[in-house]
Amino acid sequence: MDERMNIQWYPGHMTKTRRNMEADLKLVDAVCEIVDARIPFSSRNPDIDAICGQKPRMMILNRIDLADPAATDVWQNYWQAQGMTVVRTDCKSRRGIDRFVPAVRSMLAEKLQRYADKGQTGRALKLMIVGIPNVGKSTFINQIAGRKGAKAENRPGVTRGKQWVTVDSGLLLLDTPGILWPKFDDEEVGRRLAYTGAVKDDVLDVETLACHLAAMLWARYPEAMRARYKLDPPEDASGYDLLTEAGRRRGFLLARGEIDTERMARVLLEEYRSCKIGRFTLEDPPERTEACATN
């Protein structure tokens, strides 16, 4: 099975996107970044910190309903230790959405006070909303604004042009145009995005992807994997061994008794994404990565 990642990085496009964002930063009071709570590190563009400079920052940990709650606590502490305001959301169920506006006003309390001191009590706060494709940015904006104005489609590049979204009389959101992909220099970043469905399955070999996912889930959440697939592998079992055993337990057989590992691969990916195995987070904050031998 080919281990190579067939995902392209477009530096020319990203240069334009970055230039536009840097220009738009002058228009806003703070930046709100949305990430997938299952893969908070892999689901962001690493250039964001440099682009945003000293602007106040908010981190939205989205899809918390799919992530490990204990791991989400760790990530929240990590971002807060860096001086960021953190809000945890599940945009589909609107969980956490009501905390956004109060969190913005708390984060920018000093600016609001300066406005009040100048007699500008009604002056609106302006936030730039950023995030890579398929982390739920458009859905988040729609939920916050209580409308269906921004297109929320499961494909990159739908949001086009500069859009100011009115939340209320005191808050405006700038939806950033352009496709802000993460960098795929690290193959593991690309795989984690593929696990969650942020990049299409046909970009990578499905069996190879599922083997890596099986190994990761077994290392991080062995009891959940054992319960779901009745696994009892040897200590040195590979991801392919795990996939094969799971396929055997499910009765996914081909001619001559061979295991249909491709079918099992697709089942594993679907059951991971739909939380049928459990609520899992696939990475730890950077300072904990070396200590986590299973990562």
PDB file of C-alpha atoms in Angstrom:
ATOM      1  CA  MET A   1       0.000   0.000   0.000  1.00  0.00           C
ATOM      2  CA  ASP A   2       1.347   3.421  -0.984  1.00  0.00           C
ATOM      3  CA  GLU A   3       2.114   5.557   2.073  1.00  0.00           C
ATOM      4  CA  ARG A   4       2.629   8.773   0.118  1.00  0.00           C
ATOM      5  CA  MET A   5       0.226  11.668   0.505  1.00  0.00           C
ATOM      6  CA  ASN A   6      -1.285  12.914  -2.738  1.00  0.00           C
ATOM      7  CA  ILE A   7      -2.424  16.302  -1.407  1.00  0.00           C
ATOM      8  CA  GLN A   8      -1.182  19.476  -3.038  1.00  0.00           C
ATOM      9  CA  TRP A   9      -0.203  22.740  -1.356  1.00  0.00           C
ATOM     10  CA  TYR A  10      -0.810  25.941  -3.324  1.00  0.00           C
ATOM     11  CA  PRO A  11       1.652  28.616  -2.154  1.00  0.00           C
ATOM     12  CA  GLY A  12       0.518  31.140  -4.780  1.00  0.00           C
ATOM     13  CA  HIS A  13      -3.087  30.978  -3.644  1.00  0.00           C
ATOM     14  CA  MET A  14      -2.097  31.106   0.017  1.00  0.00           C
ATOM     15  CA  THR A  15       0.065  34.187  -0.584  1.00  0.00           C
ATOM     16  CA  LYS A  16      -2.996  36.005  -1.941  1.00  0.00           C
ATOM     17  CA  THR A  17      -5.217  34.792   0.897  1.00  0.00           C
ATOM     18  CA  ARG A  18      -2.654  35.870   3.484  1.00  0.00           C
ATOM     19  CA  ARG A  19      -2.244  39.293   1.883  1.00  0.00           C
ATOM     20  CA  ASN A  20      -6.016  39.837   1.934  1.00  0.00           C
ATOM     21  CA  MET A  21      -6.272  38.758   5.561  1.00  0.00           C
ATOM     22  CA  GLU A  22      -3.462  41.063   6.619  1.00  0.00           C
ATOM     23  CA  ALA A  23      -5.249  43.968   4.924  1.00  0.00           C
ATOM     24  CA  ASP A  24      -8.584  43.071   6.527  1.00  0.00           C
ATOM     25  CA  LEU A  25      -7.008  42.865   9.995  1.00  0.00           C
ATOM     26  CA  LYS A  26      -6.956  46.657  10.032  1.00  0.00           C
ATOM     27  CA  LEU A  27     -10.753  46.606   9.915  1.00  0.00           C
ATOM     28  CA  VAL A  28     -11.366  44.347  12.927  1.00  0.00           C
ATOM     29  CA  ASP A  29     -10.940  44.386  16.701  1.00  0.00           C
ATOM     30  CA  ALA A  30     -10.194  40.669  17.135  1.00  0.00           C
ATOM     31  CA  VAL A  31      -9.821  37.355  15.304  1.00  0.00           C
ATOM     32  CA  CYS A  32     -11.950  34.272  15.941  1.00  0.00           C
ATOM     33  CA  GLU A  33     -10.475  30.982  14.693  1.00  0.00           C
ATOM     34  CA  ILE A  34     -12.566  27.825  14.328  1.00  0.00           C
ATOM     35  CA  VAL A  35     -10.972  24.378  14.647  1.00  0.00           C
ATOM     36  CA  ASP A  36     -12.210  20.786  14.809  1.00  0.00           C
ATOM     37  CA  ALA A  37     -12.061  19.687  18.472  1.00  0.00           C
ATOM     38  CA  ARG A  38     -11.004  16.178  17.392  1.00  0.00           C
ATOM     39  CA  ILE A  39      -7.855  17.507  15.710  1.00  0.00           C
ATOM     40  CA  PRO A  40      -7.311  21.058  17.005  1.00  0.00           C
ATOM     41  CA  PHE A  41      -3.723  21.264  15.784  1.00  0.00           C
ATOM     42  CA  SER A  42      -4.128  19.647  12.363  1.00  0.00           C
ATOM     43  CA  SER A  43      -7.323  21.566  11.532  1.00  0.00           C
ATOM     44  CA  ARG A  44      -5.670  24.985  11.477  1.00  0.00           C
ATOM     45  CA  ASN A  45      -3.245  26.838   9.266  1.00  0.00           C
ATOM     46  CA  PRO A  46      -0.001  27.331  11.218  1.00  0.00           C
ATOM     47  CA  ASP A  47       0.521  30.765   9.644  1.00  0.00           C
ATOM     48  CA  ILE A  48      -2.525  32.176  11.454  1.00  0.00           C
ATOM     49  CA  ASP A  49      -0.566  33.144  14.558  1.00  0.00           C
ATOM     50  CA  ALA A  50       1.939  35.143  12.521  1.00  0.00           C
ATOM     51  CA  ILE A  51      -0.800  36.727  10.389  1.00  0.00           C
ATOM     52  CA  CYS A  52      -2.868  37.854  13.384  1.00  0.00           C
ATOM     53  CA  GLY A  53       0.019  39.445  15.256  1.00  0.00           C
ATOM     54  CA  GLN A  54      -1.123  41.163  18.461  1.00  0.00           C
ATOM     55  CA  LYS A  55      -4.856  41.131  17.735  1.00  0.00           C
ATOM     56  CA  PRO A  56      -6.995  39.672  20.556  1.00  0.00           C
ATOM     57  CA  ARG A  57      -7.751  36.048  19.753  1.00  0.00           C
ATOM     58  CA  MET A  58     -10.645  33.674  20.294  1.00  0.00           C
ATOM     59  CA  MET A  59     -10.459  29.949  19.613  1.00  0.00           C
ATOM     60  CA  ILE A  60     -13.671  28.077  18.812  1.00  0.00           C
ATOM     61  CA  LEU A  61     -13.368  24.359  19.552  1.00  0.00           C
ATOM     62  CA  ASN A  62     -16.151  23.089  17.291  1.00  0.00           C
ATOM     63  CA  ARG A  63     -17.705  19.614  17.037  1.00  0.00           C
ATOM     64  CA  ILE A  64     -17.177  18.956  20.729  1.00  0.00           C
ATOM     65  CA  ASP A  65     -19.946  16.344  20.501  1.00  0.00           C
ATOM     66  CA  LEU A  66     -17.535  14.169  18.482  1.00  0.00           C
ATOM     67  CA  ALA A  67     -14.433  14.763  20.606  1.00  0.00           C
ATOM     68  CA  ASP A  68     -13.152  13.275  23.867  1.00  0.00           C
ATOM     69  CA  PRO A  69     -14.437  15.656  26.611  1.00  0.00           C
ATOM     70  CA  ALA A  70     -11.326  15.184  28.766  1.00  0.00           C
ATOM     71  CA  ALA A  71      -9.073  15.996  25.810  1.00  0.00           C
ATOM     72  CA  THR A  72     -11.186  19.060  24.999  1.00  0.00           C
ATOM     73  CA  ASP A  73     -10.532  20.295  28.541  1.00  0.00           C
ATOM     74  CA  VAL A  74      -6.788  19.911  27.938  1.00  0.00           C
ATOM     75  CA  TRP A  75      -6.949  21.817  24.665  1.00  0.00           C
ATOM     76  CA  GLN A  76      -9.029  24.589  26.232  1.00  0.00           C
ATOM     77  CA  ASN A  77      -6.406  25.015  28.953  1.00  0.00           C
ATOM     78  CA  TYR A  78      -3.676  25.051  26.308  1.00  0.00           C
ATOM     79  CA  TRP A  79      -5.221  27.885  24.289  1.00  0.00           C
ATOM     80  CA  GLN A  80      -6.138  29.856  27.400  1.00  0.00           C
ATOM     81  CA  ALA A  81      -2.538  29.610  28.616  1.00  0.00           C
ATOM     82  CA  GLN A  82      -1.590  31.379  25.377  1.00  0.00           C
ATOM     83  CA  GLY A  83      -3.908  34.252  26.235  1.00  0.00           C
ATOM     84  CA  MET A  84      -6.789  33.222  23.992  1.00  0.00           C
ATOM     85  CA  THR A  85     -10.465  33.221  24.851  1.00  0.00           C
ATOM     86  CA  VAL A  86     -11.941  29.759  24.255  1.00  0.00           C
ATOM     87  CA  VAL A  87     -15.532  28.818  23.391  1.00  0.00           C
ATOM     88  CA  ARG A  88     -16.623  25.200  22.907  1.00  0.00           C
ATOM     89  CA  THR A  89     -19.390  24.581  20.391  1.00  0.00           C
ATOM     90  CA  ASP A  90     -21.363  22.015  18.464  1.00  0.00           C
ATOM     91  CA  CYS A  91     -22.855  24.072  15.676  1.00  0.00           C
ATOM     92  CA  LYS A  92     -25.339  21.432  14.546  1.00  0.00           C
ATOM     93  CA  SER A  93     -27.082  21.280  17.925  1.00  0.00           C
ATOM     94  CA  ARG A  94     -26.280  24.938  18.774  1.00  0.00           C
ATOM     95  CA  ARG A  95     -24.522  23.789  21.932  1.00  0.00           C
ATOM     96  CA  GLY A  96     -22.265  26.581  23.191  1.00  0.00           C
ATOM     97  CA  ILE A  97     -23.465  29.100  20.574  1.00  0.00           C
ATOM     98  CA  ASP A  98     -25.093  31.337  23.209  1.00  0.00           C
ATOM     99  CA  ARG A  99     -21.724  31.731  24.951  1.00  0.00           C
ATOM    100  CA  PHE A 100     -20.088  33.394  21.958  1.00  0.00           C
ATOM    101  CA  VAL A 101     -21.391  36.964  22.193  1.00  0.00           C
ATOM    102  CA  PRO A 102     -20.827  37.255  25.986  1.00  0.00           C
ATOM    103  CA  ALA A 103     -17.308  35.846  25.486  1.00  0.00           C
ATOM    104  CA  VAL A 104     -16.601  38.452  22.780  1.00  0.00           C
ATOM    105  CA  ARG A 105     -17.776  41.295  25.007  1.00  0.00           C
ATOM    106  CA  SER A 106     -15.681  39.978  27.898  1.00  0.00           C
ATOM    107  CA  MET A 107     -12.599  39.590  25.683  1.00  0.00           C
ATOM    108  CA  LEU A 108     -12.967  43.150  24.368  1.00  0.00           C
ATOM    109  CA  ALA A 109     -14.218  44.733  27.611  1.00  0.00           C
ATOM    110  CA  GLU A 110     -11.394  47.288  27.685  1.00  0.00           C
ATOM    111  CA  LYS A 111     -12.173  48.417  24.139  1.00  0.00           C
ATOM    112  CA  LEU A 112     -15.870  48.721  24.973  1.00  0.00           C
ATOM    113  CA  GLN A 113     -14.951  50.840  27.983  1.00  0.00           C
ATOM    114  CA  ARG A 114     -12.770  53.099  25.812  1.00  0.00           C
ATOM    115  CA  TYR A 115     -15.694  53.508  23.414  1.00  0.00           C
ATOM    116  CA  ALA A 116     -17.954  54.408  26.331  1.00  0.00           C
ATOM    117  CA  ASP A 117     -15.438  56.929  27.681  1.00  0.00           C
ATOM    118  CA  LYS A 118     -15.452  58.633  24.270  1.00  0.00           C
ATOM    119  CA  GLY A 119     -19.250  58.678  24.123  1.00  0.00           C
ATOM    120  CA  GLN A 120     -19.308  55.941  21.467  1.00  0.00           C
ATOM    121  CA  THR A 121     -21.477  53.498  23.405  1.00  0.00           C
ATOM    122  CA  GLY A 122     -23.259  52.183  20.305  1.00  0.00           C
ATOM    123  CA  ARG A 123     -20.106  51.541  18.276  1.00  0.00           C
ATOM    124  CA  ALA A 124     -19.998  47.963  17.000  1.00  0.00           C
ATOM    125  CA  LEU A 125     -17.229  45.472  17.670  1.00  0.00           C
ATOM    126  CA  LYS A 126     -15.823  43.791  14.570  1.00  0.00           C
ATOM    127  CA  LEU A 127     -14.416  40.248  14.435  1.00  0.00           C
ATOM    128  CA  MET A 128     -12.697  38.371  11.626  1.00  0.00           C
ATOM    129  CA  ILE A 129     -13.766  34.711  11.420  1.00  0.00           C
ATOM    130  CA  VAL A 130     -11.107  32.338  10.089  1.00  0.00           C
ATOM    131  CA  GLY A 131     -10.852  28.591   9.603  1.00  0.00           C
ATOM    132  CA  ILE A 132      -9.788  25.955   7.093  1.00  0.00           C
ATOM    133  CA  PRO A 133     -12.435  24.315   4.853  1.00  0.00           C
ATOM    134  CA  ASN A 134     -14.860  21.901   6.484  1.00  0.00           C
ATOM    135  CA  VAL A 135     -14.375  22.913  10.127  1.00  0.00           C
ATOM    136  CA  GLY A 136     -17.879  24.410  10.216  1.00  0.00           C
ATOM    137  CA  LYS A 137     -17.100  28.110   9.689  1.00  0.00           C
ATOM    138  CA  SER A 138     -20.171  28.950   7.601  1.00  0.00           C
ATOM    139  CA  THR A 139     -22.470  26.936   9.868  1.00  0.00           C
ATOM    140  CA  PHE A 140     -21.022  28.730  12.897  1.00  0.00           C
ATOM    141  CA  ILE A 141     -21.636  32.158  11.347  1.00  0.00           C
ATOM    142  CA  ASN A 142     -25.186  31.184  10.378  1.00  0.00           C
ATOM    143  CA  GLN A 143     -25.954  29.973  13.905  1.00  0.00           C
ATOM    144  CA  ILE A 144     -24.488  33.082  15.536  1.00  0.00           C
ATOM    145  CA  ALA A 145     -26.360  35.408  13.198  1.00  0.00           C
ATOM    146  CA  GLY A 146     -29.548  33.337  13.272  1.00  0.00           C
ATOM    147  CA  ARG A 147     -29.855  33.231   9.508  1.00  0.00           C
ATOM    148  CA  LYS A 148     -29.097  31.103   6.463  1.00  0.00           C
ATOM    149  CA  GLY A 149     -27.175  33.722   4.506  1.00  0.00           C
ATOM    150  CA  ALA A 150     -23.745  32.138   4.236  1.00  0.00           C
ATOM    151  CA  LYS A 151     -23.629  28.940   2.228  1.00  0.00           C
ATOM    152  CA  ALA A 152     -22.666  25.955   4.372  1.00  0.00           C
ATOM    153  CA  GLU A 153     -21.636  23.211   1.997  1.00  0.00           C
ATOM    154  CA  ASN A 154     -19.313  20.279   2.590  1.00  0.00           C
ATOM    155  CA  ARG A 155     -16.784  21.345  -0.011  1.00  0.00           C
ATOM    156  CA  PRO A 156     -14.033  23.962  -0.011  1.00  0.00           C
ATOM    157  CA  GLY A 157     -14.283  27.306  -1.723  1.00  0.00           C
ATOM    158  CA  VAL A 158     -18.031  27.951  -1.374  1.00  0.00           C
ATOM    159  CA  THR A 159     -17.678  31.217   0.542  1.00  0.00           C
ATOM    160  CA  ARG A 160     -16.595  33.909  -1.900  1.00  0.00           C
ATOM    161  CA  GLY A 161     -16.008  37.644  -1.548  1.00  0.00           C
ATOM    162  CA  LYS A 162     -15.918  39.783   1.576  1.00  0.00           C
ATOM    163  CA  GLN A 163     -19.011  39.364   3.752  1.00  0.00           C
ATOM    164  CA  TRP A 164     -19.915  41.423   6.821  1.00  0.00           C
ATOM    165  CA  VAL A 165     -22.484  39.594   8.922  1.00  0.00           C
ATOM    166  CA  THR A 166     -24.530  41.511  11.501  1.00  0.00           C
ATOM    167  CA  VAL A 167     -25.024  39.582  14.742  1.00  0.00           C
ATOM    168  CA  ASP A 168     -26.701  42.464  16.554  1.00  0.00           C
ATOM    169  CA  SER A 169     -26.341  46.242  16.722  1.00  0.00           C
ATOM    170  CA  GLY A 170     -23.082  45.867  18.620  1.00  0.00           C
ATOM    171  CA  LEU A 171     -21.300  43.052  16.763  1.00  0.00           C
ATOM    172  CA  LEU A 172     -20.225  42.493  13.158  1.00  0.00           C
ATOM    173  CA  LEU A 173     -18.444  39.426  11.791  1.00  0.00           C
ATOM    174  CA  LEU A 174     -16.144  39.461   8.770  1.00  0.00           C
ATOM    175  CA  ASP A 175     -16.281  36.136   6.952  1.00  0.00           C
ATOM    176  CA  THR A 176     -12.859  35.715   5.329  1.00  0.00           C
ATOM    177  CA  PRO A 177     -12.800  34.757   1.653  1.00  0.00           C
ATOM    178  CA  GLY A 178     -10.252  32.397   0.164  1.00  0.00           C
ATOM    179  CA  ILE A 179      -9.378  28.799   0.913  1.00  0.00           C
ATOM    180  CA  LEU A 180      -7.170  28.646   3.979  1.00  0.00           C
ATOM    181  CA  TRP A 181      -5.783  25.118   3.819  1.00  0.00           C
ATOM    182  CA  PRO A 182      -3.402  23.816   6.460  1.00  0.00           C
ATOM    183  CA  LYS A 183       0.082  22.832   5.338  1.00  0.00           C
ATOM    184  CA  PHE A 184       0.506  19.168   4.490  1.00  0.00           C
ATOM    185  CA  ASP A 185       4.270  19.066   5.023  1.00  0.00           C
ATOM    186  CA  ASP A 186       3.627  16.546   7.799  1.00  0.00           C
ATOM    187  CA  GLU A 187       1.916  13.433   6.424  1.00  0.00           C
ATOM    188  CA  GLU A 188       0.204  12.820   9.757  1.00  0.00           C
ATOM    189  CA  VAL A 189      -1.608  16.170   9.486  1.00  0.00           C
ATOM    190  CA  GLY A 190      -3.046  15.107   6.137  1.00  0.00           C
ATOM    191  CA  ARG A 191      -4.093  11.732   7.521  1.00  0.00           C
ATOM    192  CA  ARG A 192      -5.891  13.253  10.498  1.00  0.00           C
ATOM    193  CA  LEU A 193      -7.793  15.592   8.226  1.00  0.00           C
ATOM    194  CA  ALA A 194      -8.757  12.571   6.131  1.00  0.00           C
ATOM    195  CA  TYR A 195      -9.874  10.597   9.208  1.00  0.00           C
ATOM    196  CA  THR A 196     -12.404  13.316  10.024  1.00  0.00           C
ATOM    197  CA  GLY A 197     -13.553  13.689   6.426  1.00  0.00           C
ATOM    198  CA  ALA A 198     -12.090  17.193   5.950  1.00  0.00           C
ATOM    199  CA  VAL A 199     -10.425  15.928   2.771  1.00  0.00           C
ATOM    200  CA  LYS A 200     -12.083  13.463   0.432  1.00  0.00           C
ATOM    201  CA  ASP A 201     -11.514   9.749   0.905  1.00  0.00           C
ATOM    202  CA  ASP A 202     -10.508   9.332  -2.728  1.00  0.00           C
ATOM    203  CA  VAL A 203      -7.450  11.537  -2.134  1.00  0.00           C
ATOM    204  CA  LEU A 204      -5.830   8.721  -0.136  1.00  0.00           C
ATOM    205  CA  ASP A 205      -5.901   4.947  -0.311  1.00  0.00           C
ATOM    206  CA  VAL A 206      -8.816   3.997   1.950  1.00  0.00           C
ATOM    207  CA  GLU A 207      -7.246   0.804   3.303  1.00  0.00           C
ATOM    208  CA  THR A 208      -3.963   2.555   4.106  1.00  0.00           C
ATOM    209  CA  LEU A 209      -5.867   5.361   5.805  1.00  0.00           C
ATOM    210  CA  ALA A 210      -7.962   2.917   7.849  1.00  0.00           C
ATOM    211  CA  CYS A 211      -4.872   0.958   8.904  1.00  0.00           C
ATOM    212  CA  HIS A 212      -3.308   4.120  10.318  1.00  0.00           C
ATOM    213  CA  LEU A 213      -6.582   5.060  12.017  1.00  0.00           C
ATOM    214  CA  ALA A 214      -6.996   1.584  13.520  1.00  0.00           C
ATOM    215  CA  ALA A 215      -3.472   1.713  14.965  1.00  0.00           C
ATOM    216  CA  MET A 216      -4.038   5.184  16.398  1.00  0.00           C
ATOM    217  CA  LEU A 217      -7.393   4.336  17.956  1.00  0.00           C
ATOM    218  CA  TRP A 218      -6.002   1.104  19.417  1.00  0.00           C
ATOM    219  CA  ALA A 219      -3.109   3.029  20.959  1.00  0.00           C
ATOM    220  CA  ARG A 220      -5.261   5.837  22.361  1.00  0.00           C
ATOM    221  CA  TYR A 221      -8.624   4.147  23.059  1.00  0.00           C
ATOM    222  CA  PRO A 222      -8.040   0.369  23.208  1.00  0.00           C
ATOM    223  CA  GLU A 223     -11.041  -0.453  25.403  1.00  0.00           C
ATOM    224  CA  ALA A 224     -13.482   1.252  23.054  1.00  0.00           C
ATOM    225  CA  MET A 225     -11.979  -0.550  20.070  1.00  0.00           C
ATOM    226  CA  ARG A 226     -12.049  -3.864  21.917  1.00  0.00           C
ATOM    227  CA  ALA A 227     -15.701  -3.367  22.863  1.00  0.00           C
ATOM    228  CA  ARG A 228     -16.806  -2.341  19.357  1.00  0.00           C
ATOM    229  CA  TYR A 229     -14.892  -4.907  17.286  1.00  0.00           C
ATOM    230  CA  LYS A 230     -14.235  -7.724  19.804  1.00  0.00           C
ATOM    231  CA  LEU A 231     -10.502  -7.391  19.219  1.00  0.00           C
ATOM    232  CA  ASP A 232      -7.883  -9.333  21.158  1.00  0.00           C
ATOM    233  CA  PRO A 233      -4.701  -8.803  19.129  1.00  0.00           C
ATOM    234  CA  PRO A 234      -1.097  -9.592  20.116  1.00  0.00           C
ATOM    235  CA  GLU A 235       0.965  -6.736  21.547  1.00  0.00           C
ATOM    236  CA  ASP A 236       2.839  -6.155  18.294  1.00  0.00           C
ATOM    237  CA  ALA A 237      -0.295  -6.066  16.113  1.00  0.00           C
ATOM    238  CA  SER A 238      -0.129  -3.620  13.212  1.00  0.00           C
ATOM    239  CA  GLY A 239      -2.958  -1.466  11.929  1.00  0.00           C
ATOM    240  CA  TYR A 240      -3.474  -3.953   9.110  1.00  0.00           C
ATOM    241  CA  ASP A 241      -3.691  -6.786  11.659  1.00  0.00           C
ATOM    242  CA  LEU A 242      -6.353  -4.855  13.557  1.00  0.00           C
ATOM    243  CA  LEU A 243      -8.316  -4.105  10.387  1.00  0.00           C
ATOM    244  CA  THR A 244      -8.143  -7.741   9.309  1.00  0.00           C
ATOM    245  CA  GLU A 245      -9.274  -9.021  12.707  1.00  0.00           C
ATOM    246  CA  ALA A 246     -12.157  -6.541  12.818  1.00  0.00           C
ATOM    247  CA  GLY A 247     -13.213  -7.640   9.329  1.00  0.00           C
ATOM    248  CA  ARG A 248     -13.096 -11.268  10.380  1.00  0.00           C
ATOM    249  CA  ARG A 249     -15.240 -10.549  13.450  1.00  0.00           C
ATOM    250  CA  ARG A 250     -17.769  -8.722  11.264  1.00  0.00           C
ATOM    251  CA  GLY A 251     -17.878 -11.589   8.774  1.00  0.00           C
ATOM    252  CA  PHE A 252     -16.610  -9.504   5.861  1.00  0.00           C
ATOM    253  CA  LEU A 253     -15.373 -12.429   3.751  1.00  0.00           C
ATOM    254  CA  LEU A 254     -14.399 -12.724   0.112  1.00  0.00           C
ATOM    255  CA  ALA A 255     -13.891 -15.851  -1.972  1.00  0.00           C
ATOM    256  CA  ARG A 256     -11.579 -18.491  -0.494  1.00  0.00           C
ATOM    257  CA  GLY A 257     -12.153 -17.091   2.984  1.00  0.00           C
ATOM    258  CA  GLU A 258     -10.112 -13.900   2.481  1.00  0.00           C
ATOM    259  CA  ILE A 259     -11.029 -10.877   4.583  1.00  0.00           C
ATOM    260  CA  ASP A 260     -12.612  -7.940   2.748  1.00  0.00           C
ATOM    261  CA  THR A 261     -10.304  -5.331   4.280  1.00  0.00           C
ATOM    262  CA  GLU A 262     -11.481  -2.592   1.921  1.00  0.00           C
ATOM    263  CA  ARG A 263     -15.062  -2.985   3.154  1.00  0.00           C
ATOM    264  CA  MET A 264     -13.845  -3.027   6.758  1.00  0.00           C
ATOM    265  CA  ALA A 265     -11.765   0.080   6.080  1.00  0.00           C
ATOM    266  CA  ARG A 266     -14.817   2.017   4.916  1.00  0.00           C
ATOM    267  CA  VAL A 267     -16.841   0.768   7.888  1.00  0.00           C
ATOM    268  CA  LEU A 268     -14.144   1.822  10.344  1.00  0.00           C
ATOM    269  CA  LEU A 269     -13.941   5.320   8.891  1.00  0.00           C
ATOM    270  CA  GLU A 270     -17.733   5.712   8.890  1.00  0.00           C
ATOM    271  CA  GLU A 271     -18.096   4.421  12.443  1.00  0.00           C
ATOM    272  CA  TYR A 272     -15.303   6.675  13.697  1.00  0.00           C
ATOM    273  CA  ARG A 273     -16.835   9.764  12.069  1.00  0.00           C
ATOM    274  CA  SER A 274     -20.325   8.979  13.374  1.00  0.00           C
ATOM    275  CA  CYS A 275     -19.070   8.289  16.932  1.00  0.00           C
ATOM    276  CA  LYS A 276     -20.323   4.704  16.897  1.00  0.00           C
ATOM    277  CA  ILE A 277     -17.005   3.622  18.439  1.00  0.00           C
ATOM    278  CA  GLY A 278     -16.770   6.549  20.844  1.00  0.00           C
ATOM    279  CA  ARG A 279     -15.912  10.239  21.169  1.00  0.00           C
ATOM    280  CA  PHE A 280     -12.237  10.472  20.301  1.00  0.00           C
ATOM    281  CA  THR A 281      -9.606  13.192  20.052  1.00  0.00           C
ATOM    282  CA  LEU A 282      -6.622  12.241  17.910  1.00  0.00           C
ATOM    283  CA  GLU A 283      -3.912  14.626  19.075  1.00  0.00           C
ATOM    284  CA  ASP A 284      -2.563  16.419  22.109  1.00  0.00           C
ATOM    285  CA  PRO A 285      -1.239  19.969  22.544  1.00  0.00           C
ATOM    286  CA  PRO A 286       2.352  20.333  21.271  1.00  0.00           C
ATOM    287  CA  GLU A 287       4.087  20.298  24.628  1.00  0.00           C
ATOM    288  CA  ARG A 288       2.449  16.954  25.438  1.00  0.00           C
ATOM    289  CA  THR A 289       3.162  15.285  22.088  1.00  0.00           C
ATOM    290  CA  GLU A 290       6.572  13.857  23.011  1.00  0.00           C
ATOM    291  CA  ALA A 291       5.214  12.421  26.251  1.00  0.00           C
ATOM    292  CA  CYS A 292       2.416  10.703  24.358  1.00  0.00           C
ATOM    293  CA  ALA A 293       4.174   7.740  22.814  1.00  0.00           C
ATOM    294  CA  THR A 294       0.912   6.553  21.275  1.00  0.00           C
ATOM    295  CA  ASN A 295       0.437   9.679  19.205  1.00  0.00           C
TER     296      ASN A 295
END
